[in-house]
Tab-separated table of C-alpha atoms and ligand atoms in Angstrom:
chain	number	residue	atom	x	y	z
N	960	UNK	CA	83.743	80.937	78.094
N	961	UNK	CA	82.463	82.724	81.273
N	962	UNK	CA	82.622	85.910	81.402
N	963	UNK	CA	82.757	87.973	84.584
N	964	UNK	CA	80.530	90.974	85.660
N	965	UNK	CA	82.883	94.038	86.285
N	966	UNK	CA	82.998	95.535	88.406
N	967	UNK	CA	83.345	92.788	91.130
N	968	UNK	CA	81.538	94.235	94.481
N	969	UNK	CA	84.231	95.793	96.678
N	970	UNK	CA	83.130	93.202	99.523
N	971	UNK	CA	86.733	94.633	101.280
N	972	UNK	CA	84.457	97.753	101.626
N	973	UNK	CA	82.844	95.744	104.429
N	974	UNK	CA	85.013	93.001	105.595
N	975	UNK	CA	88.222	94.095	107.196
N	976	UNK	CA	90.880	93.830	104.546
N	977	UNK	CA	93.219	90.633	105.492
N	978	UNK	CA	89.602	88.821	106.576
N	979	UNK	CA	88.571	89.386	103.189
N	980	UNK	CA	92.052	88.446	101.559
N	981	UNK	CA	91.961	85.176	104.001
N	982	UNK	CA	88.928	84.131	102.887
N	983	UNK	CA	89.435	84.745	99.172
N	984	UNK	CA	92.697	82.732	99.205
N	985	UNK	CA	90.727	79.795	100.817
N	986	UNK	CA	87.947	80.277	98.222
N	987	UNK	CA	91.396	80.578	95.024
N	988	UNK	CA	92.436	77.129	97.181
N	989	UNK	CA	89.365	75.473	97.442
N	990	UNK	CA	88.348	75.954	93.886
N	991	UNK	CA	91.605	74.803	92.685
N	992	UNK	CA	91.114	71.498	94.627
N	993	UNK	CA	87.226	71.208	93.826
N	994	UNK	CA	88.448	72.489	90.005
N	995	UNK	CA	90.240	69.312	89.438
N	996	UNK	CA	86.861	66.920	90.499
N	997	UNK	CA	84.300	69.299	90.065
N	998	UNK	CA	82.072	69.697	86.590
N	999	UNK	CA	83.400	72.776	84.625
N	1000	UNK	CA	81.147	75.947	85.975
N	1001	UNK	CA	79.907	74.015	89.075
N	1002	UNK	CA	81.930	76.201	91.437
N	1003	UNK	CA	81.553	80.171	90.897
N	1004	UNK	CA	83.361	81.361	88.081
N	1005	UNK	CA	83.880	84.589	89.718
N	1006	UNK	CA	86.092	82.534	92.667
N	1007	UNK	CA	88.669	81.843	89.900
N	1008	UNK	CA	88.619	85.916	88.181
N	1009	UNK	CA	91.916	87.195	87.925
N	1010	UNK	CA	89.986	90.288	89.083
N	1011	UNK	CA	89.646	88.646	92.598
N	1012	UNK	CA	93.583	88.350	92.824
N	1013	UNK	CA	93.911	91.986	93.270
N	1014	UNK	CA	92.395	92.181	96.702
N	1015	UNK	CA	94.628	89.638	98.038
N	1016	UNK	CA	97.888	90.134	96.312
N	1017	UNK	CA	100.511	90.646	98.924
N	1018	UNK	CA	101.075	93.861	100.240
N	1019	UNK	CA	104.044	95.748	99.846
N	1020	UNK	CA	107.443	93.741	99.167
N	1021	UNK	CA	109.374	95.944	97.253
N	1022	UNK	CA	109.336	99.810	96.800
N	1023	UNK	CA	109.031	102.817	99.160
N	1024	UNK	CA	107.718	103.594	102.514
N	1025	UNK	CA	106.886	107.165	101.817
N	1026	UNK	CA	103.725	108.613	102.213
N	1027	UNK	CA	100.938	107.262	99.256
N	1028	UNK	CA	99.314	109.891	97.187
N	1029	UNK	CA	95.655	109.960	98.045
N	1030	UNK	CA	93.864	107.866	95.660
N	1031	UNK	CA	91.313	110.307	94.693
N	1032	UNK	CA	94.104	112.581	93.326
N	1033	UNK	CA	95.584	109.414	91.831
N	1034	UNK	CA	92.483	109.089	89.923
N	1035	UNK	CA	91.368	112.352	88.795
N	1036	UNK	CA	95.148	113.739	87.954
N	1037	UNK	CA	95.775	112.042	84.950
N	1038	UNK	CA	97.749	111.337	81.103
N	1039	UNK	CA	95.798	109.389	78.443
N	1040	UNK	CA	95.587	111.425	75.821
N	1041	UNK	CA	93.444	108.873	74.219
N	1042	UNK	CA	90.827	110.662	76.174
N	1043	UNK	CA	91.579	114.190	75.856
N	1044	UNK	CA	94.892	116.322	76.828
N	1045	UNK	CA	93.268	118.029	80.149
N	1046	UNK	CA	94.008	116.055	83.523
N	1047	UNK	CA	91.040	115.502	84.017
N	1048	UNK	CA	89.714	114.604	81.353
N	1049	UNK	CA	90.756	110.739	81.497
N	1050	UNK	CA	88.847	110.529	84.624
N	1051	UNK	CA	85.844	111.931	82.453
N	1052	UNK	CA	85.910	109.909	79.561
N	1053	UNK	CA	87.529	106.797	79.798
N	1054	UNK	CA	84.759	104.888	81.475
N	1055	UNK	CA	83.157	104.085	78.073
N	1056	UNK	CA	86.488	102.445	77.173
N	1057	UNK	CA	85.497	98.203	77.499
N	1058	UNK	CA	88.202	96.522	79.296
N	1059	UNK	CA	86.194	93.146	78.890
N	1060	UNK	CA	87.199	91.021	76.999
N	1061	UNK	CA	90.688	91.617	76.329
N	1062	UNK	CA	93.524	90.367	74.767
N	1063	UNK	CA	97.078	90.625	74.556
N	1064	UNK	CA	99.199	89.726	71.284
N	1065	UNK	CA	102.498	88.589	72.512
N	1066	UNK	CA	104.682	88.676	69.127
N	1067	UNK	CA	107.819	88.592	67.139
N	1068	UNK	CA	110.591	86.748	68.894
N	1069	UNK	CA	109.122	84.641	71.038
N	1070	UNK	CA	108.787	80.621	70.884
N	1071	UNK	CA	105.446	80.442	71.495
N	1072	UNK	CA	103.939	83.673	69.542
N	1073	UNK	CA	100.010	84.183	69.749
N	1074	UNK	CA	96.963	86.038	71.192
N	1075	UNK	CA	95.477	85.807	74.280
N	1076	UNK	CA	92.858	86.449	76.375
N	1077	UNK	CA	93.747	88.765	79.476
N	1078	UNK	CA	92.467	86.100	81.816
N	1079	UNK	CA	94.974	83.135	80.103
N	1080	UNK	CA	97.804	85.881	80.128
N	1081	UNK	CA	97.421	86.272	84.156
N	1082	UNK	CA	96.137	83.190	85.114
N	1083	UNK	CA	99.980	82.053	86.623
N	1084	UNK	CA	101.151	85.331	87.515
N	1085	UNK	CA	100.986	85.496	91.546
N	1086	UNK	CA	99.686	89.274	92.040
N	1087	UNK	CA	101.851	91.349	94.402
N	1088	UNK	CA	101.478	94.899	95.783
N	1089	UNK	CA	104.540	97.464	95.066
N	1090	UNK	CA	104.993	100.971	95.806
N	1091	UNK	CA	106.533	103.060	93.485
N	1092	UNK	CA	107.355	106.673	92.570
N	1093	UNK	CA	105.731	107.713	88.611
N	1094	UNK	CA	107.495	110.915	88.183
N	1095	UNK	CA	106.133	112.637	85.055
N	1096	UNK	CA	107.693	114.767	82.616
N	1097	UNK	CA	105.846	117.950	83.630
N	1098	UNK	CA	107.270	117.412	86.897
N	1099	UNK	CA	104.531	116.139	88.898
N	1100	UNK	CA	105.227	112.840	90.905
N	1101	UNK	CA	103.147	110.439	93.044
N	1102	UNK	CA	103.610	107.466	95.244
N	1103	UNK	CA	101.311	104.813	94.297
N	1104	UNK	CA	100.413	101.062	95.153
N	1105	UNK	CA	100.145	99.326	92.672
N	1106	UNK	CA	99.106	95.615	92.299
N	1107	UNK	CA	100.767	93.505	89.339
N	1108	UNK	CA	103.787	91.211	88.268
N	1109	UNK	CA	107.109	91.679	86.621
N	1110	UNK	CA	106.735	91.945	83.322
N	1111	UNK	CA	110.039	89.023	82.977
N	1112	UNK	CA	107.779	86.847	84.659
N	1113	UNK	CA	105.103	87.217	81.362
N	1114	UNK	CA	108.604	87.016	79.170
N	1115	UNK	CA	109.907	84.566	80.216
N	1116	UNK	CA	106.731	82.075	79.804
N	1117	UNK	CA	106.703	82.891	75.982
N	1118	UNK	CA	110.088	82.543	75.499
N	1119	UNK	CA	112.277	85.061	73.465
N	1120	UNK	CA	114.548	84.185	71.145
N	1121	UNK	CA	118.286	84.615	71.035
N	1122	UNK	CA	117.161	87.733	68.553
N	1123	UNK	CA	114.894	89.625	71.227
N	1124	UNK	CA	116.951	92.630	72.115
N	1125	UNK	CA	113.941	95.059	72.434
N	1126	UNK	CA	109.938	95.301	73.146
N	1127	UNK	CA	107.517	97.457	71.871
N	1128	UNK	CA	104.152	97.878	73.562
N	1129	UNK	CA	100.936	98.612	71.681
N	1130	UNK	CA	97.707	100.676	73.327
N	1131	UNK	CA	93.981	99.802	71.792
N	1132	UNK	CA	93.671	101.521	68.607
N	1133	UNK	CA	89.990	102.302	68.433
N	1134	UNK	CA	89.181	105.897	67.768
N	1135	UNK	CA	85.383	105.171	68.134
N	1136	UNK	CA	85.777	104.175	71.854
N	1137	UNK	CA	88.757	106.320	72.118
N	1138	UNK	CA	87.638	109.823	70.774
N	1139	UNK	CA	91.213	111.269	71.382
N	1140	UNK	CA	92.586	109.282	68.315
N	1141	UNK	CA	90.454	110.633	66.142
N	1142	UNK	CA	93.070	114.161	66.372
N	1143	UNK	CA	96.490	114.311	65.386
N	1144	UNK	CA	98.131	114.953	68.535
N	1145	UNK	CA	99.829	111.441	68.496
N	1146	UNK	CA	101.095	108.969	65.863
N	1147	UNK	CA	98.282	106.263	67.206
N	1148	UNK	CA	97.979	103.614	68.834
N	1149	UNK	CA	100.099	104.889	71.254
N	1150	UNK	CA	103.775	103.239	71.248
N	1151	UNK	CA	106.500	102.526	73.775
N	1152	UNK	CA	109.582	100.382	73.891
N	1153	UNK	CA	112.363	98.969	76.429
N	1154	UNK	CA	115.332	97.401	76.121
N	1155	UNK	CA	115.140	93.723	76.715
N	1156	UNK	CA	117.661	94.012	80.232
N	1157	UNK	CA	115.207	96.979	80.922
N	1158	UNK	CA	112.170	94.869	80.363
N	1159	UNK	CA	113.526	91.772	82.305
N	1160	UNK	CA	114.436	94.096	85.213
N	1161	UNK	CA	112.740	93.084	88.319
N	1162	UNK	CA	111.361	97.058	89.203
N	1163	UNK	CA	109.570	96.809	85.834
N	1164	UNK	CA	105.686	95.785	86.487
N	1165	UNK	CA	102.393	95.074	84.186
N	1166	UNK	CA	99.659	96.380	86.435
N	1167	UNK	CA	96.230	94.975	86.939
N	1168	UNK	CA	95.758	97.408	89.796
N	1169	UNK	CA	96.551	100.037	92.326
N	1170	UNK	CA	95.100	100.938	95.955
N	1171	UNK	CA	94.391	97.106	96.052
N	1172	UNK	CA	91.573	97.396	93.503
N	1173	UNK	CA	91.119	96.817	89.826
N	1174	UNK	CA	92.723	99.232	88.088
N	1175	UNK	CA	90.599	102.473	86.970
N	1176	UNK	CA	90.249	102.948	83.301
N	1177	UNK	CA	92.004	106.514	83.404
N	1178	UNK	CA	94.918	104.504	85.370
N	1179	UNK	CA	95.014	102.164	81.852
N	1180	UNK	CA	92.729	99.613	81.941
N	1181	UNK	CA	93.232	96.478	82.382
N	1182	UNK	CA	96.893	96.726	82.069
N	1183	UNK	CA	99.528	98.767	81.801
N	1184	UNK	CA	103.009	99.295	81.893
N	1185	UNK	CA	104.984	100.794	85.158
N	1186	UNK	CA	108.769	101.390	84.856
N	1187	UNK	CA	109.408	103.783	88.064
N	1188	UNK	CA	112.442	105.030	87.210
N	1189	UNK	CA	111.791	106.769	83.962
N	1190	UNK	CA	109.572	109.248	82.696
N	1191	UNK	CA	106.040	108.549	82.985
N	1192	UNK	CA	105.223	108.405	79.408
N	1193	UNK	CA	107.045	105.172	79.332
N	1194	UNK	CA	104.835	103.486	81.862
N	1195	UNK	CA	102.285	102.722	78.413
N	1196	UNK	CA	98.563	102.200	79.425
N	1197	UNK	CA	95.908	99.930	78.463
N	1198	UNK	CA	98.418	97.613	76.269
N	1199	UNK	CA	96.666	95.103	73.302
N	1200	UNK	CA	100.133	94.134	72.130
N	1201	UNK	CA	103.777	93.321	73.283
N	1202	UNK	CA	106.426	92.259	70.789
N	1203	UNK	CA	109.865	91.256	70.734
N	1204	UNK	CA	111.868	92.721	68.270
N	1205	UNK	CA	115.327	93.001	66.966
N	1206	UNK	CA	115.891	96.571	66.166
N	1207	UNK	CA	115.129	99.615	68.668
N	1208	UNK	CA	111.562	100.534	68.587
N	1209	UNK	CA	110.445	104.342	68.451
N	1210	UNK	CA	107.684	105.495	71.044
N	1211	UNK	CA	104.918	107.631	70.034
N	1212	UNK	CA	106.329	110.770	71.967
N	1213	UNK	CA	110.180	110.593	70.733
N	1214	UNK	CA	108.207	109.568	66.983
N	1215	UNK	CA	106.747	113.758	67.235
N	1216	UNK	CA	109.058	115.021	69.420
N	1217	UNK	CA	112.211	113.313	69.229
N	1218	UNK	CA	114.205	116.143	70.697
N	1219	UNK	CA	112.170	116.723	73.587
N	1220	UNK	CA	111.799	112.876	74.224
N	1221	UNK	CA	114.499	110.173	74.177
N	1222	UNK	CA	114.316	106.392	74.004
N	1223	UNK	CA	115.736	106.028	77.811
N	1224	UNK	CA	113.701	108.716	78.981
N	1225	UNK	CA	115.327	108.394	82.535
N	1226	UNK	CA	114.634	110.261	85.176
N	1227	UNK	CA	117.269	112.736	85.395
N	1228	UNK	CA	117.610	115.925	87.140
N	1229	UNK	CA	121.242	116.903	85.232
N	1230	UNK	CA	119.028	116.745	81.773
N	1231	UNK	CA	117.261	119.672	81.022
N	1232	UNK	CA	113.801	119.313	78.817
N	1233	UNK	CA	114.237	121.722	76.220
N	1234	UNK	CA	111.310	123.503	77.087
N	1235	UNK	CA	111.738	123.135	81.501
N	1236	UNK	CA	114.156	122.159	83.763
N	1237	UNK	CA	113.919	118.676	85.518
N	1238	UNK	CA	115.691	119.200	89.067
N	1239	UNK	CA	112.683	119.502	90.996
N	1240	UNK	CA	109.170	117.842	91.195
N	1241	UNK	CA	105.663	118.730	92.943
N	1242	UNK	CA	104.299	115.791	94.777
N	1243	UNK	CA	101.081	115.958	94.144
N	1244	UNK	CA	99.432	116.205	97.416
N	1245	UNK	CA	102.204	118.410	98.960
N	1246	UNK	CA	102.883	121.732	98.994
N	1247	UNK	CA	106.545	123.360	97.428
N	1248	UNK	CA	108.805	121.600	95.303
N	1249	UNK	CA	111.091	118.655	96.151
N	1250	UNK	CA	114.735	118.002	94.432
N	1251	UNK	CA	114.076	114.843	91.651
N	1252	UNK	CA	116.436	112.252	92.499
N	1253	UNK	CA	118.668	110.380	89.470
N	1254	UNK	CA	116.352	107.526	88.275
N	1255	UNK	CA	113.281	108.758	90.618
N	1256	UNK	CA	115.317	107.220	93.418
N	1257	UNK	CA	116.263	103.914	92.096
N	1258	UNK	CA	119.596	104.571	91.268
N	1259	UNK	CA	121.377	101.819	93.471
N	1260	UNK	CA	118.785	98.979	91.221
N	1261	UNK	CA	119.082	100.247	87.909
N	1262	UNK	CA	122.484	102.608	87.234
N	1263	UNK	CA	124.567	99.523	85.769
N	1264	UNK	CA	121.841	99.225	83.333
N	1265	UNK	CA	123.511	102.065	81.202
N	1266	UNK	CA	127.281	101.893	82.577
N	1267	UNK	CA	129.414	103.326	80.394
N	1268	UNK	CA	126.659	105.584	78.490
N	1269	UNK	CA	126.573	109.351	78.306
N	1270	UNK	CA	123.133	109.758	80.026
N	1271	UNK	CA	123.058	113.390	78.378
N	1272	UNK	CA	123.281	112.002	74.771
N	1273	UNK	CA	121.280	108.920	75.958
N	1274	UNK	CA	118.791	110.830	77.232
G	1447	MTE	N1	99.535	105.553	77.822
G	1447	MTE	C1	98.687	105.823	76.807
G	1447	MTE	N2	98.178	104.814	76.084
G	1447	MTE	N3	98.327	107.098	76.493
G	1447	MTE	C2	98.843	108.173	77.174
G	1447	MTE	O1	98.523	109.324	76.838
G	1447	MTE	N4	100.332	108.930	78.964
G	1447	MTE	C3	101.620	108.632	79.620
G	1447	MTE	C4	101.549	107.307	80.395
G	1447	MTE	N5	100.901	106.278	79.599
G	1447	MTE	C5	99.747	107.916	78.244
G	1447	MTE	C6	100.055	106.564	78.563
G	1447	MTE	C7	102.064	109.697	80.476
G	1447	MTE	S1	102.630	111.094	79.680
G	1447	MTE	C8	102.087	109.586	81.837
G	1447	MTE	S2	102.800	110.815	82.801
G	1447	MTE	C9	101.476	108.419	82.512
G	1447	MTE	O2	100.846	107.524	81.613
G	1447	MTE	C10	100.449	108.905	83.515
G	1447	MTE	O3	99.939	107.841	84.267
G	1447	MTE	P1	98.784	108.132	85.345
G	1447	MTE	O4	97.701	108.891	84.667
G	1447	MTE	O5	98.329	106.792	85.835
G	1447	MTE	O6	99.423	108.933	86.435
């Protein structure tokens, strides 16, 4: 199989942008013509990287139009305690995490069960660009572009059965190339879980990218999860496994802490933390505090996802 030589060179950096995204959809289109009469490996294998989709993918459908956290903080401001439990220490040591190859188990209730490699799992996804709010539980929030799919999109192609009522998500569990598992701070590999109408919402995103480039490692490498209106924590990086399950899975944060972290883990400013309030966030970027809106702002998307619950119980 080819492999492909990461990372790509940021040719954007000196074409203008929607030159460079015009050209690389003629080169996806031309290669997908030539594919079908051409010798396997005649045309450039690069031309057909998933990695190339990220320039182009289509900017901006859904989300925000507030102002975008500058991508240096975006990159240098981080969780993944994988690689230490500073904020910057992600940006320090997760380069020497390999994010090629990869592969994805896709497990449990599904019709069509098995593991595969990252480029197989993408190769029909059409990349888009969304901005979204990640609000994290210390009360920090940014406003970020990132580049990915709905995860329902990934779902639905491997078919759940009528038994799928959850999924649980799976980070790399490899304490040599990620030196943070080798302490007890976390139950590894890390864990996370949605509800299956929470997974198949169309806000929910795997990301491949952000700021219209390949996703940095201490972003979560080569793909994570982004659900924008709960706590950070959800938003799992760097994912090796997704299975559908029957019975509620436990995350790695309410597994330790399971009265400081909930299951929902919505973003709620009426819900205290028991050790800080949640009615206010700092944008990172901006100076003074801002008022956290119920569900990080996506309330009118996502409240009749828990009608009827007591969001203080359900927390
Ligand atoms: N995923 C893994 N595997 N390990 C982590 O420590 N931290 C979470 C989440 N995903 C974490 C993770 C937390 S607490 C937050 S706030 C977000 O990632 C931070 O994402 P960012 O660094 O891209 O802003």
């Amino acid at each position: 199989m080819a492999r492909y030589r990461y990372p790509i060179p940021p040719s954007h950096e000196i074409t203008p942008r929607d030159v460079y995204a015009r050209r690389r959809r003629f080169m996806k289109q031309a290669a997908a013509v030539l594919g079908a009469t051409a010798l396997p490996g005649l045309f450039p294998a690069s031309a057909l990287a998933w990695r190339d989709q990220v320039s182009e993918a289509e900017p901006g459908r859904l989300g925000t139009d507030e102002t975008l956290t500058d991508r240096e903080t975006a990159t240098s401001y981080n969780n993944f305690f994988e690689f230490g439990t500073g904020k910057e220490d992600p940006k320090r040591h997760a380069q020497q995490l390999r994010t090629d190859p990869w592969s994805v188990s896709i497990e449990g209730e599904v019709r069509r069960p098995g593991t595969y490699p990252l480029e197989d799992i993408l190769k029909p996804h059409d990349l888009e660009e969304r901005i979204y709010r990640l609000r994290c539980v210390e009360a920090w929030s940014m406003v970020i572009p990132w580049v990915g799919f709905p995860l329902r999109d990934l779902l639905r192609r491997f078919e759940p059965t009528s038994r799928a009522r959850f999924v649980a998500f799976e980070t790399l569990h490899d304490p040599e190339q990620m030196p943070g598992q080798r302490r007890d701070i976390l139950d590894w590999p890390y864990r996370e879980g949605l509800r299956l109408d929470e997974a198949m919402h169309p806000l929910t995103l795997l990301a491949v990218g952000m700021y219209g480039e390949v996703l940095p490692n201490q972003n979560g490498a080569p793909l994570r999860l982004v659900v924008p209106w709960k706590y950070g924590f959800k938003s799992i990086k760097s994912i090796v496994s997704i299975r559908l399950v029957e019975d509620r899975p436990v995350g790695s944060w309410e597994a330790s802490q399971p009265r400081e972290y909930g299951f929902y883990a919505n973003v709620n400013p009426n819900v205290r933390h028991p050790r800080w309030h949640q009615a206010t966030e700092r944008r990172l970027g901006e100076r003074g505090r801002r008022r956290t809106e119920m569900f990080n702002g996506y309330e009118a998307q996502v409240a009749s996802l828990y009608t009827g619950m007591d969001l203080e119980k359900h927390f």
